mmCIF file with all atom_site columns, C-alpha atoms in Angstrom:
data_model
loop_
_atom_site.group_PDB
_atom_site.id
_atom_site.type_symbol
_atom_site.label_atom_id
_atom_site.label_alt_id
_atom_site.label_comp_id
_atom_site.label_asym_id
_atom_site.label_entity_id
_atom_site.label_seq_id
_atom_site.pdbx_PDB_ins_code
_atom_site.Cartn_x
_atom_site.Cartn_y
_atom_site.Cartn_z
_atom_site.occupancy
_atom_site.B_iso_or_equiv
_atom_site.pdbx_formal_charge
_atom_site.auth_seq_id
_atom_site.auth_comp_id
_atom_site.auth_asym_id
_atom_site.auth_atom_id
_atom_site.pdbx_PDB_model_num
ATOM 1   C CA . ASN W 1 1   ? 0.000   0.000  0.000   1.00 62.00 ? 1   ASN W CA 1
ATOM 2   C CA . ALA W 1 2   ? 1.627   3.202  -1.197  1.00 75.00 ? 2   ALA W CA 1
ATOM 3   C CA . GLY W 1 3   ? -0.803  5.637  0.480   1.00 94.00 ? 3   GLY W CA 1
ATOM 4   C CA . VAL W 1 4   ? 0.169   9.187  -0.491  1.00 97.00 ? 4   VAL W CA 1
ATOM 5   C CA . THR W 1 5   ? 3.200   9.598  -2.739  1.00 97.00 ? 5   THR W CA 1
ATOM 6   C CA . GLN W 1 6   ? 4.897   12.915 -3.426  1.00 97.00 ? 6   GLN W CA 1
ATOM 7   C CA . THR W 1 7   ? 7.408   13.624 -6.151  1.00 97.00 ? 7   THR W CA 1
ATOM 8   C CA . PRO W 1 8   ? 10.051  14.925 -6.164  1.00 96.00 ? 8   PRO W CA 1
ATOM 9   C CA . LYS W 1 9   ? 11.418  14.551 -2.616  1.00 96.00 ? 9   LYS W CA 1
ATOM 10  C CA . PHE W 1 10  ? 13.990  17.337 -2.967  1.00 96.00 ? 10  PHE W CA 1
ATOM 11  C CA . ARG W 1 11  ? 14.438  20.175 -5.404  1.00 96.00 ? 11  ARG W CA 1
ATOM 12  C CA . VAL W 1 12  ? 16.546  23.293 -5.709  1.00 97.00 ? 12  VAL W CA 1
ATOM 13  C CA . LEU W 1 13  ? 15.286  26.078 -7.949  1.00 96.00 ? 13  LEU W CA 1
ATOM 14  C CA . LYS W 1 14  ? 16.504  29.471 -8.975  1.00 97.00 ? 14  LYS W CA 1
ATOM 15  C CA . THR W 1 15  ? 14.330  32.528 -8.453  1.00 97.00 ? 15  THR W CA 1
ATOM 16  C CA . GLY W 1 16  ? 11.890  32.889 -11.322 1.00 96.00 ? 16  GLY W CA 1
ATOM 17  C CA . GLN W 1 17  ? 11.904  29.236 -12.366 1.00 97.00 ? 17  GLN W CA 1
ATOM 18  C CA . SER W 1 18  ? 8.714   27.223 -12.446 1.00 95.00 ? 18  SER W CA 1
ATOM 19  C CA . MET W 1 19  ? 7.967   23.707 -11.309 1.00 95.00 ? 19  MET W CA 1
ATOM 20  C CA . THR W 1 20  ? 5.166   21.295 -10.489 1.00 97.00 ? 20  THR W CA 1
ATOM 21  C CA . LEU W 1 21  ? 4.899   19.076 -7.430  1.00 97.00 ? 21  LEU W CA 1
ATOM 22  C CA . LEU W 1 22  ? 2.916   15.896 -7.881  1.00 97.00 ? 22  LEU W CA 1
ATOM 23  C CA . CYS W 1 23  ? 0.818   14.156 -5.256  1.00 98.00 ? 23  CYS W CA 1
ATOM 24  C CA . ALA W 1 24  ? -0.775  10.774 -5.897  1.00 98.00 ? 24  ALA W CA 1
ATOM 25  C CA . GLN W 1 25  ? -3.005  8.758  -3.560  1.00 97.00 ? 25  GLN W CA 1
ATOM 26  C CA . ASP W 1 26  ? -4.293  5.210  -3.989  1.00 96.00 ? 26  ASP W CA 1
ATOM 27  C CA . MET W 1 27  ? -6.944  5.220  -1.237  1.00 95.00 ? 27  MET W CA 1
ATOM 28  C CA . ASN W 1 28  ? -9.823  6.578  -3.329  1.00 95.00 ? 28  ASN W CA 1
ATOM 29  C CA . HIS W 1 29  ? -10.012 9.655  -1.120  1.00 96.00 ? 29  HIS W CA 1
ATOM 30  C CA . GLU W 1 30  ? -12.221 12.559 -2.182  1.00 96.00 ? 30  GLU W CA 1
ATOM 31  C CA . TYR W 1 31  ? -10.334 15.317 -0.380  1.00 97.00 ? 31  TYR W CA 1
ATOM 32  C CA . MET W 1 32  ? -6.754  16.328 -1.072  1.00 97.00 ? 32  MET W CA 1
ATOM 33  C CA . TYR W 1 33  ? -4.668  19.116 0.424   1.00 98.00 ? 33  TYR W CA 1
ATOM 34  C CA . TRP W 1 34  ? -1.376  20.937 -0.067  1.00 98.00 ? 34  TRP W CA 1
ATOM 35  C CA . TYR W 1 35  ? 0.382   22.376 2.989   1.00 98.00 ? 35  TYR W CA 1
ATOM 36  C CA . ARG W 1 36  ? 3.636   24.175 3.529   1.00 98.00 ? 36  ARG W CA 1
ATOM 37  C CA . GLN W 1 37  ? 5.570   23.801 6.750   1.00 97.00 ? 37  GLN W CA 1
ATOM 38  C CA . ASP W 1 38  ? 7.969   26.447 7.969   1.00 94.00 ? 38  ASP W CA 1
ATOM 39  C CA . PRO W 1 39  ? 9.846   26.419 11.293  1.00 87.00 ? 39  PRO W CA 1
ATOM 40  C CA . GLY W 1 40  ? 7.653   27.487 14.201  1.00 82.00 ? 40  GLY W CA 1
ATOM 41  C CA . MET W 1 41  ? 4.546   27.983 12.051  1.00 83.00 ? 41  MET W CA 1
ATOM 42  C CA . GLY W 1 42  ? 2.988   24.567 11.871  1.00 90.00 ? 42  GLY W CA 1
ATOM 43  C CA . LEU W 1 43  ? 1.202   23.412 8.737   1.00 95.00 ? 43  LEU W CA 1
ATOM 44  C CA . ARG W 1 44  ? -0.421  26.082 6.610   1.00 96.00 ? 44  ARG W CA 1
ATOM 45  C CA . LEU W 1 45  ? -2.961  25.160 3.961   1.00 96.00 ? 45  LEU W CA 1
ATOM 46  C CA . ILE W 1 46  ? -2.155  26.376 0.469   1.00 97.00 ? 46  ILE W CA 1
ATOM 47  C CA . HIS W 1 47  ? -4.977  24.905 -1.633  1.00 97.00 ? 47  HIS W CA 1
ATOM 48  C CA . TYR W 1 48  ? -7.298  21.965 -1.314  1.00 96.00 ? 48  TYR W CA 1
ATOM 49  C CA . SER W 1 49  ? -9.775  19.932 -3.339  1.00 96.00 ? 49  SER W CA 1
ATOM 50  C CA . VAL W 1 50  ? -13.037 18.295 -2.297  1.00 95.00 ? 50  VAL W CA 1
ATOM 51  C CA . GLY W 1 51  ? -13.282 16.108 -5.391  1.00 94.00 ? 51  GLY W CA 1
ATOM 52  C CA . GLU W 1 52  ? -12.110 15.567 -8.942  1.00 94.00 ? 52  GLU W CA 1
ATOM 53  C CA . GLY W 1 53  ? -12.214 18.794 -10.930 1.00 94.00 ? 53  GLY W CA 1
ATOM 54  C CA . THR W 1 54  ? -12.551 21.056 -7.875  1.00 95.00 ? 54  THR W CA 1
ATOM 55  C CA . THR W 1 55  ? -10.034 23.312 -6.144  1.00 96.00 ? 55  THR W CA 1
ATOM 56  C CA . ALA W 1 56  ? -10.261 25.940 -3.418  1.00 95.00 ? 56  ALA W CA 1
ATOM 57  C CA . LYS W 1 57  ? -7.924  28.399 -1.745  1.00 95.00 ? 57  LYS W CA 1
ATOM 58  C CA . GLY W 1 58  ? -6.486  27.848 1.676   1.00 94.00 ? 58  GLY W CA 1
ATOM 59  C CA . GLU W 1 59  ? -4.708  30.213 4.044   1.00 93.00 ? 59  GLU W CA 1
ATOM 60  C CA . VAL W 1 60  ? -1.644  31.003 1.896   1.00 95.00 ? 60  VAL W CA 1
ATOM 61  C CA . PRO W 1 61  ? -2.577  30.535 -1.791  1.00 96.00 ? 61  PRO W CA 1
ATOM 62  C CA . ASP W 1 62  ? -0.646  33.425 -3.367  1.00 96.00 ? 62  ASP W CA 1
ATOM 63  C CA . GLY W 1 63  ? 2.061   32.356 -5.797  1.00 96.00 ? 63  GLY W CA 1
ATOM 64  C CA . TYR W 1 64  ? 0.671   28.823 -6.200  1.00 97.00 ? 64  TYR W CA 1
ATOM 65  C CA . ASN W 1 65  ? -1.779  27.124 -8.514  1.00 97.00 ? 65  ASN W CA 1
ATOM 66  C CA . VAL W 1 66  ? -3.294  23.648 -8.350  1.00 97.00 ? 66  VAL W CA 1
ATOM 67  C CA . SER W 1 67  ? -5.167  21.201 -10.511 1.00 97.00 ? 67  SER W CA 1
ATOM 68  C CA . ARG W 1 68  ? -7.128  18.008 -9.815  1.00 97.00 ? 68  ARG W CA 1
ATOM 69  C CA . LEU W 1 69  ? -7.877  16.535 -13.227 1.00 94.00 ? 69  LEU W CA 1
ATOM 70  C CA . LYS W 1 70  ? -7.940  12.982 -11.860 1.00 95.00 ? 70  LYS W CA 1
ATOM 71  C CA . LYS W 1 71  ? -9.278  11.900 -8.495  1.00 96.00 ? 71  LYS W CA 1
ATOM 72  C CA . GLN W 1 72  ? -6.016  10.288 -7.463  1.00 97.00 ? 72  GLN W CA 1
ATOM 73  C CA . ASN W 1 73  ? -3.716  13.193 -8.400  1.00 97.00 ? 73  ASN W CA 1
ATOM 74  C CA . PHE W 1 74  ? -3.319  16.707 -7.047  1.00 98.00 ? 74  PHE W CA 1
ATOM 75  C CA . LEU W 1 75  ? -0.704  18.967 -8.620  1.00 98.00 ? 75  LEU W CA 1
ATOM 76  C CA . LEU W 1 76  ? 0.843   22.055 -7.062  1.00 98.00 ? 76  LEU W CA 1
ATOM 77  C CA . GLY W 1 77  ? 2.486   24.567 -9.388  1.00 97.00 ? 77  GLY W CA 1
ATOM 78  C CA . LEU W 1 78  ? 4.862   27.427 -8.761  1.00 96.00 ? 78  LEU W CA 1
ATOM 79  C CA . GLU W 1 79  ? 4.842   29.685 -11.813 1.00 91.00 ? 79  GLU W CA 1
ATOM 80  C CA . SER W 1 80  ? 7.680   31.992 -10.794 1.00 95.00 ? 80  SER W CA 1
ATOM 81  C CA . ALA W 1 81  ? 9.496   30.730 -7.728  1.00 95.00 ? 81  ALA W CA 1
ATOM 82  C CA . ALA W 1 82  ? 10.551  33.188 -5.013  1.00 96.00 ? 82  ALA W CA 1
ATOM 83  C CA . PRO W 1 83  ? 12.922  32.652 -2.058  1.00 96.00 ? 83  PRO W CA 1
ATOM 84  C CA . SER W 1 84  ? 9.935   33.071 0.296   1.00 96.00 ? 84  SER W CA 1
ATOM 85  C CA . GLN W 1 85  ? 8.580   29.810 -1.106  1.00 97.00 ? 85  GLN W CA 1
ATOM 86  C CA . THR W 1 86  ? 11.490  27.851 0.313   1.00 97.00 ? 86  THR W CA 1
ATOM 87  C CA . SER W 1 87  ? 9.742   25.347 2.541   1.00 97.00 ? 87  SER W CA 1
ATOM 88  C CA . VAL W 1 88  ? 8.754   21.745 3.092   1.00 97.00 ? 88  VAL W CA 1
ATOM 89  C CA . TYR W 1 89  ? 5.571   20.917 1.187   1.00 98.00 ? 89  TYR W CA 1
ATOM 90  C CA . PHE W 1 90  ? 3.213   18.179 2.342   1.00 98.00 ? 90  PHE W CA 1
ATOM 91  C CA . CYS W 1 91  ? 0.336   16.670 0.474   1.00 98.00 ? 91  CYS W CA 1
ATOM 92  C CA . ALA W 1 92  ? -2.469  14.952 2.369   1.00 98.00 ? 92  ALA W CA 1
ATOM 93  C CA . SER W 1 93  ? -5.716  13.182 1.556   1.00 97.00 ? 93  SER W CA 1
ATOM 94  C CA . SER W 1 94  ? -8.858  12.109 3.412   1.00 96.00 ? 94  SER W CA 1
ATOM 95  C CA . PHE W 1 95  ? -12.240 10.540 2.681   1.00 94.00 ? 95  PHE W CA 1
ATOM 96  C CA . LEU W 1 96  ? -14.093 13.608 3.914   1.00 88.00 ? 96  LEU W CA 1
ATOM 97  C CA . GLY W 1 97  ? -13.202 16.906 5.558   1.00 83.00 ? 97  GLY W CA 1
ATOM 98  C CA . ASN W 1 98  ? -13.624 15.600 9.100   1.00 83.00 ? 98  ASN W CA 1
ATOM 99  C CA . GLN W 1 99  ? -11.804 12.307 8.559   1.00 89.00 ? 99  GLN W CA 1
ATOM 100 C CA . PRO W 1 100 ? -8.134  11.515 9.300   1.00 92.00 ? 100 PRO W CA 1
ATOM 101 C CA . GLN W 1 101 ? -5.690  13.031 6.885   1.00 96.00 ? 101 GLN W CA 1
ATOM 102 C CA . HIS W 1 102 ? -2.946  10.826 5.464   1.00 97.00 ? 102 HIS W CA 1
ATOM 103 C CA . PHE W 1 103 ? 0.246   12.685 4.644   1.00 97.00 ? 103 PHE W CA 1
ATOM 104 C CA . GLY W 1 104 ? 2.920   12.093 2.061   1.00 97.00 ? 104 GLY W CA 1
ATOM 105 C CA . ASP W 1 105 ? 6.609   12.171 3.003   1.00 96.00 ? 105 ASP W CA 1
ATOM 106 C CA . GLY W 1 106 ? 7.046   15.767 1.893   1.00 97.00 ? 106 GLY W CA 1
ATOM 107 C CA . THR W 1 107 ? 9.010   17.703 -0.709  1.00 97.00 ? 107 THR W CA 1
ATOM 108 C CA . ARG W 1 108 ? 11.908  19.827 0.460   1.00 97.00 ? 108 ARG W CA 1
ATOM 109 C CA . LEU W 1 109 ? 12.109  22.818 -1.855  1.00 97.00 ? 109 LEU W CA 1
ATOM 110 C CA . SER W 1 110 ? 14.872  25.419 -1.802  1.00 97.00 ? 110 SER W CA 1
ATOM 111 C CA . ILE W 1 111 ? 14.741  28.523 -3.948  1.00 97.00 ? 111 ILE W CA 1
ATOM 112 C CA . LEU W 1 112 ? 17.944  30.460 -4.391  1.00 95.00 ? 112 LEU W CA 1
ATOM 113 C CA . GLN D 2 1   ? -7.735  31.913 13.258  1.00 86.00 ? 1   GLN D CA 1
ATOM 114 C CA . GLN D 2 2   ? -4.754  29.683 13.988  1.00 92.00 ? 2   GLN D CA 1
ATOM 115 C CA . PRO D 2 3   ? -5.381  27.829 17.255  1.00 96.00 ? 3   PRO D CA 1
ATOM 116 C CA . VAL D 2 4   ? -2.986  28.479 20.111  1.00 97.00 ? 4   VAL D CA 1
ATOM 117 C CA . GLN D 2 5   ? -1.109  25.504 21.472  1.00 97.00 ? 5   GLN D CA 1
ATOM 118 C CA . SER D 2 6   ? 0.519   25.425 24.874  1.00 95.00 ? 6   SER D CA 1
ATOM 119 C CA . PRO D 2 7   ? 3.113   24.760 26.006  1.00 97.00 ? 7   PRO D CA 1
ATOM 120 C CA . GLN D 2 8   ? 5.416   25.443 23.064  1.00 96.00 ? 8   GLN D CA 1
ATOM 121 C CA . ALA D 2 9   ? 7.835   22.810 24.294  1.00 97.00 ? 9   ALA D CA 1
ATOM 122 C CA . VAL D 2 10  ? 8.107   20.330 27.139  1.00 97.00 ? 10  VAL D CA 1
ATOM 123 C CA . ILE D 2 11  ? 10.798  17.943 28.330  1.00 97.00 ? 11  ILE D CA 1
ATOM 124 C CA . LEU D 2 12  ? 9.823   14.848 30.275  1.00 95.00 ? 12  LEU D CA 1
ATOM 125 C CA . ARG D 2 13  ? 11.518  11.849 31.776  1.00 96.00 ? 13  ARG D CA 1
ATOM 126 C CA . GLU D 2 14  ? 10.196  8.431  30.886  1.00 96.00 ? 14  GLU D CA 1
ATOM 127 C CA . GLY D 2 15  ? 7.109   7.609  32.889  1.00 95.00 ? 15  GLY D CA 1
ATOM 128 C CA . GLU D 2 16  ? 6.037   11.218 33.461  1.00 96.00 ? 16  GLU D CA 1
ATOM 129 C CA . ASP D 2 17  ? 2.755   12.677 32.254  1.00 96.00 ? 17  ASP D CA 1
ATOM 130 C CA . ALA D 2 18  ? 2.099   15.664 29.981  1.00 96.00 ? 18  ALA D CA 1
ATOM 131 C CA . VAL D 2 19  ? -0.860  17.729 28.836  1.00 97.00 ? 19  VAL D CA 1
ATOM 132 C CA . ILE D 2 20  ? -0.918  19.710 25.596  1.00 98.00 ? 20  ILE D CA 1
ATOM 133 C CA . ASN D 2 21  ? -3.630  22.295 25.128  1.00 98.00 ? 21  ASN D CA 1
ATOM 134 C CA . CYS D 2 22  ? -5.209  23.688 21.974  1.00 98.00 ? 22  CYS D CA 1
ATOM 135 C CA . SER D 2 23  ? -7.438  26.763 22.071  1.00 97.00 ? 23  SER D CA 1
ATOM 136 C CA . SER D 2 24  ? -9.377  28.364 19.231  1.00 96.00 ? 24  SER D CA 1
ATOM 137 C CA . SER D 2 25  ? -11.054 31.762 18.940  1.00 95.00 ? 25  SER D CA 1
ATOM 138 C CA . LYS D 2 26  ? -13.611 30.258 16.536  1.00 94.00 ? 26  LYS D CA 1
ATOM 139 C CA . ALA D 2 27  ? -16.459 27.780 16.971  1.00 92.00 ? 27  ALA D CA 1
ATOM 140 C CA . LEU D 2 28  ? -15.354 24.270 16.025  1.00 91.00 ? 28  LEU D CA 1
ATOM 141 C CA . TYR D 2 29  ? -16.840 21.159 14.440  1.00 91.00 ? 29  TYR D CA 1
ATOM 142 C CA . SER D 2 30  ? -13.936 18.931 15.335  1.00 92.00 ? 30  SER D CA 1
ATOM 143 C CA . VAL D 2 31  ? -10.370 18.774 16.556  1.00 94.00 ? 31  VAL D CA 1
ATOM 144 C CA . HIS D 2 32  ? -7.680  16.493 15.133  1.00 95.00 ? 32  HIS D CA 1
ATOM 145 C CA . TRP D 2 33  ? -4.372  15.579 16.759  1.00 96.00 ? 33  TRP D CA 1
ATOM 146 C CA . TYR D 2 34  ? -1.222  14.598 14.855  1.00 97.00 ? 34  TYR D CA 1
ATOM 147 C CA . ARG D 2 35  ? 2.345   13.735 15.825  1.00 97.00 ? 35  ARG D CA 1
ATOM 148 C CA . GLN D 2 36  ? 5.366   14.435 13.670  1.00 97.00 ? 36  GLN D CA 1
ATOM 149 C CA . LYS D 2 37  ? 8.819   13.034 14.264  1.00 96.00 ? 37  LYS D CA 1
ATOM 150 C CA . HIS D 2 38  ? 11.818  14.944 12.996  1.00 92.00 ? 38  HIS D CA 1
ATOM 151 C CA . GLY D 2 39  ? 12.173  14.712 9.228   1.00 91.00 ? 39  GLY D CA 1
ATOM 152 C CA . GLU D 2 40  ? 8.990   12.675 8.829   1.00 95.00 ? 40  GLU D CA 1
ATOM 153 C CA . ALA D 2 41  ? 5.388   13.261 7.852   1.00 95.00 ? 41  ALA D CA 1
ATOM 154 C CA . PRO D 2 42  ? 2.692   14.043 10.408  1.00 96.00 ? 42  PRO D CA 1
ATOM 155 C CA . VAL D 2 43  ? 0.822   10.960 11.601  1.00 96.00 ? 43  VAL D CA 1
ATOM 156 C CA . PHE D 2 44  ? -2.810  10.958 12.682  1.00 94.00 ? 44  PHE D CA 1
ATOM 157 C CA . LEU D 2 45  ? -3.504  10.250 16.363  1.00 94.00 ? 45  LEU D CA 1
ATOM 158 C CA . MET D 2 46  ? -7.204  10.913 16.896  1.00 91.00 ? 46  MET D CA 1
ATOM 159 C CA . ILE D 2 47  ? -10.235 13.008 16.028  1.00 92.00 ? 47  ILE D CA 1
ATOM 160 C CA . LEU D 2 48  ? -12.738 14.486 18.457  1.00 92.00 ? 48  LEU D CA 1
ATOM 161 C CA . LEU D 2 49  ? -16.034 15.173 16.734  1.00 85.00 ? 49  LEU D CA 1
ATOM 162 C CA . LYS D 2 50  ? -18.476 16.103 19.468  1.00 73.00 ? 50  LYS D CA 1
ATOM 163 C CA . GLY D 2 51  ? -18.314 18.554 22.296  1.00 69.00 ? 51  GLY D CA 1
ATOM 164 C CA . GLY D 2 52  ? -17.249 16.797 25.488  1.00 68.00 ? 52  GLY D CA 1
ATOM 165 C CA . GLU D 2 53  ? -15.988 13.779 23.634  1.00 71.00 ? 53  GLU D CA 1
ATOM 166 C CA . GLN D 2 54  ? -13.001 12.011 25.044  1.00 71.00 ? 54  GLN D CA 1
ATOM 167 C CA . LYS D 2 55  ? -11.027 9.476  23.114  1.00 72.00 ? 55  LYS D CA 1
ATOM 168 C CA . GLY D 2 56  ? -7.916  7.510  23.730  1.00 74.00 ? 56  GLY D CA 1
ATOM 169 C CA . HIS D 2 57  ? -5.815  4.559  22.883  1.00 73.00 ? 57  HIS D CA 1
ATOM 170 C CA . ASP D 2 58  ? -2.903  3.082  24.745  1.00 75.00 ? 58  ASP D CA 1
ATOM 171 C CA . LYS D 2 59  ? -1.742  5.830  27.097  1.00 87.00 ? 59  LYS D CA 1
ATOM 172 C CA . ILE D 2 60  ? -2.673  8.790  24.876  1.00 92.00 ? 60  ILE D CA 1
ATOM 173 C CA . SER D 2 61  ? -6.098  10.356 25.206  1.00 92.00 ? 61  SER D CA 1
ATOM 174 C CA . ALA D 2 62  ? -7.798  13.638 24.381  1.00 93.00 ? 62  ALA D CA 1
ATOM 175 C CA . SER D 2 63  ? -10.823 15.716 25.294  1.00 92.00 ? 63  SER D CA 1
ATOM 176 C CA . PHE D 2 64  ? -12.830 18.361 23.471  1.00 93.00 ? 64  PHE D CA 1
ATOM 177 C CA . ASN D 2 65  ? -14.773 21.136 25.171  1.00 91.00 ? 65  ASN D CA 1
ATOM 178 C CA . GLU D 2 66  ? -16.923 22.545 22.387  1.00 89.00 ? 66  GLU D CA 1
ATOM 179 C CA . LYS D 2 67  ? -18.266 25.451 24.444  1.00 90.00 ? 67  LYS D CA 1
ATOM 180 C CA . LYS D 2 68  ? -14.790 26.645 25.389  1.00 92.00 ? 68  LYS D CA 1
ATOM 181 C CA . GLN D 2 69  ? -13.437 25.840 21.899  1.00 93.00 ? 69  GLN D CA 1
ATOM 182 C CA . GLN D 2 70  ? -10.597 23.936 23.499  1.00 94.00 ? 70  GLN D CA 1
ATOM 183 C CA . SER D 2 71  ? -9.036  20.509 23.303  1.00 95.00 ? 71  SER D CA 1
ATOM 184 C CA . SER D 2 72  ? -6.390  18.827 25.406  1.00 95.00 ? 72  SER D CA 1
ATOM 185 C CA . LEU D 2 73  ? -4.110  15.886 24.635  1.00 96.00 ? 73  LEU D CA 1
ATOM 186 C CA . TYR D 2 74  ? -3.047  13.738 27.586  1.00 95.00 ? 74  TYR D CA 1
ATOM 187 C CA . LEU D 2 75  ? 0.073   11.591 27.492  1.00 95.00 ? 75  LEU D CA 1
ATOM 188 C CA . THR D 2 76  ? 0.486   9.342  30.504  1.00 93.00 ? 76  THR D CA 1
ATOM 189 C CA . ALA D 2 77  ? 3.505   7.287  31.541  1.00 92.00 ? 77  ALA D CA 1
ATOM 190 C CA . SER D 2 78  ? 5.445   8.753  28.623  1.00 92.00 ? 78  SER D CA 1
ATOM 191 C CA . GLN D 2 79  ? 7.777   6.584  26.573  1.00 93.00 ? 79  GLN D CA 1
ATOM 192 C CA . LEU D 2 80  ? 10.791  7.558  24.479  1.00 95.00 ? 80  LEU D CA 1
ATOM 193 C CA . SER D 2 81  ? 8.692   6.895  21.373  1.00 94.00 ? 81  SER D CA 1
ATOM 194 C CA . TYR D 2 82  ? 6.344   9.739  22.325  1.00 95.00 ? 82  TYR D CA 1
ATOM 195 C CA . SER D 2 83  ? 8.994   12.321 21.418  1.00 97.00 ? 83  SER D CA 1
ATOM 196 C CA . GLY D 2 84  ? 8.049   14.551 18.512  1.00 97.00 ? 84  GLY D CA 1
ATOM 197 C CA . THR D 2 85  ? 6.005   17.606 17.654  1.00 97.00 ? 85  THR D CA 1
ATOM 198 C CA . TYR D 2 86  ? 2.283   17.470 18.345  1.00 97.00 ? 86  TYR D CA 1
ATOM 199 C CA . PHE D 2 87  ? -0.147  19.485 16.269  1.00 97.00 ? 87  PHE D CA 1
ATOM 200 C CA . CYS D 2 88  ? -3.807  20.144 16.759  1.00 97.00 ? 88  CYS D CA 1
ATOM 201 C CA . GLY D 2 89  ? -5.886  20.773 13.666  1.00 96.00 ? 89  GLY D CA 1
ATOM 202 C CA . THR D 2 90  ? -9.184  22.550 14.087  1.00 95.00 ? 90  THR D CA 1
ATOM 203 C CA . GLU D 2 91  ? -12.180 22.286 11.775  1.00 92.00 ? 91  GLU D CA 1
ATOM 204 C CA . ILE D 2 92  ? -13.741 25.729 12.082  1.00 92.00 ? 92  ILE D CA 1
ATOM 205 C CA . LYS D 2 93  ? -17.537 25.933 11.678  1.00 89.00 ? 93  LYS D CA 1
ATOM 206 C CA . GLU D 2 94  ? -17.264 29.143 9.703   1.00 86.00 ? 94  GLU D CA 1
ATOM 207 C CA . TYR D 2 95  ? -15.097 27.462 7.024   1.00 84.00 ? 95  TYR D CA 1
ATOM 208 C CA . GLY D 2 96  ? -15.638 23.684 7.178   1.00 78.00 ? 96  GLY D CA 1
ATOM 209 C CA . ASN D 2 97  ? -13.949 21.119 4.925   1.00 79.00 ? 97  ASN D CA 1
ATOM 210 C CA . LYS D 2 98  ? -10.427 21.940 6.021   1.00 90.00 ? 98  LYS D CA 1
ATOM 211 C CA . LEU D 2 99  ? -8.191  22.112 9.063   1.00 93.00 ? 99  LEU D CA 1
ATOM 212 C CA . VAL D 2 100 ? -6.311  25.028 10.572  1.00 94.00 ? 100 VAL D CA 1
ATOM 213 C CA . PHE D 2 101 ? -3.283  23.766 12.457  1.00 96.00 ? 101 PHE D CA 1
ATOM 214 C CA . GLY D 2 102 ? -1.612  25.151 15.530  1.00 96.00 ? 102 GLY D CA 1
ATOM 215 C CA . ALA D 2 103 ? 2.104   25.948 15.565  1.00 95.00 ? 103 ALA D CA 1
ATOM 216 C CA . GLY D 2 104 ? 2.881   22.724 17.395  1.00 96.00 ? 104 GLY D CA 1
ATOM 217 C CA . THR D 2 105 ? 4.196   21.560 20.757  1.00 97.00 ? 105 THR D CA 1
ATOM 218 C CA . ILE D 2 106 ? 7.643   19.981 20.877  1.00 97.00 ? 106 ILE D CA 1
ATOM 219 C CA . LEU D 2 107 ? 7.750   17.044 23.277  1.00 97.00 ? 107 LEU D CA 1
ATOM 220 C CA . ARG D 2 108 ? 11.026  15.422 24.251  1.00 97.00 ? 108 ARG D CA 1
ATOM 221 C CA . VAL D 2 109 ? 11.116  12.364 26.453  1.00 96.00 ? 109 VAL D CA 1
ATOM 222 C CA . LYS D 2 110 ? 14.430  11.549 28.090  1.00 96.00 ? 110 LYS D CA 1
ATOM 223 C CA . SER D 2 111 ? 15.522  8.290  29.658  1.00 92.00 ? 111 SER D CA 1
#
């Protein structure tokens, strides 16, 4: 059982570059989430999805875009990376909004 | 609307007890608790869905006071494996469908 898989695990970007983080889950969950984790700030929600084809903004959506074309995949895009986006990014999924969230192993992203 | 967790950090010896508190300024549907070990993903511990509900397994339990918009996590007879950062995630009635996490409580258990 893979659960929630994030790719890549590490990435270094230069300011202004773009990239896409991929999250895939094999649990048939409806809800998927993207968080960023910075020291001392906990997990902050970037965007989330309540089902295939839907997306919604979280607490810190600026500078990010997402897509959920297939139920099992949730993509997070950075169009023009900035040093302030250096962080650890976690994807999570759940059956419903009030059910346990299952997290991927994270992507460590550094922007120089 | 980020919930406030207290304490920010706590150091225990094996066998000691600890309480971690989570307080929100908003009305809540539910409270989730997660533990994260260094360099790893957060792992689900438990959900409290109803006001006054108390849940637990092994020596970790939690309570939820819906009226006070507070939850507490109780760790009894702590073990080395309990070390990590504990996060509460609150499902706010005003927003639904998503969690707002606290900044975390660092717990270190020493032998």
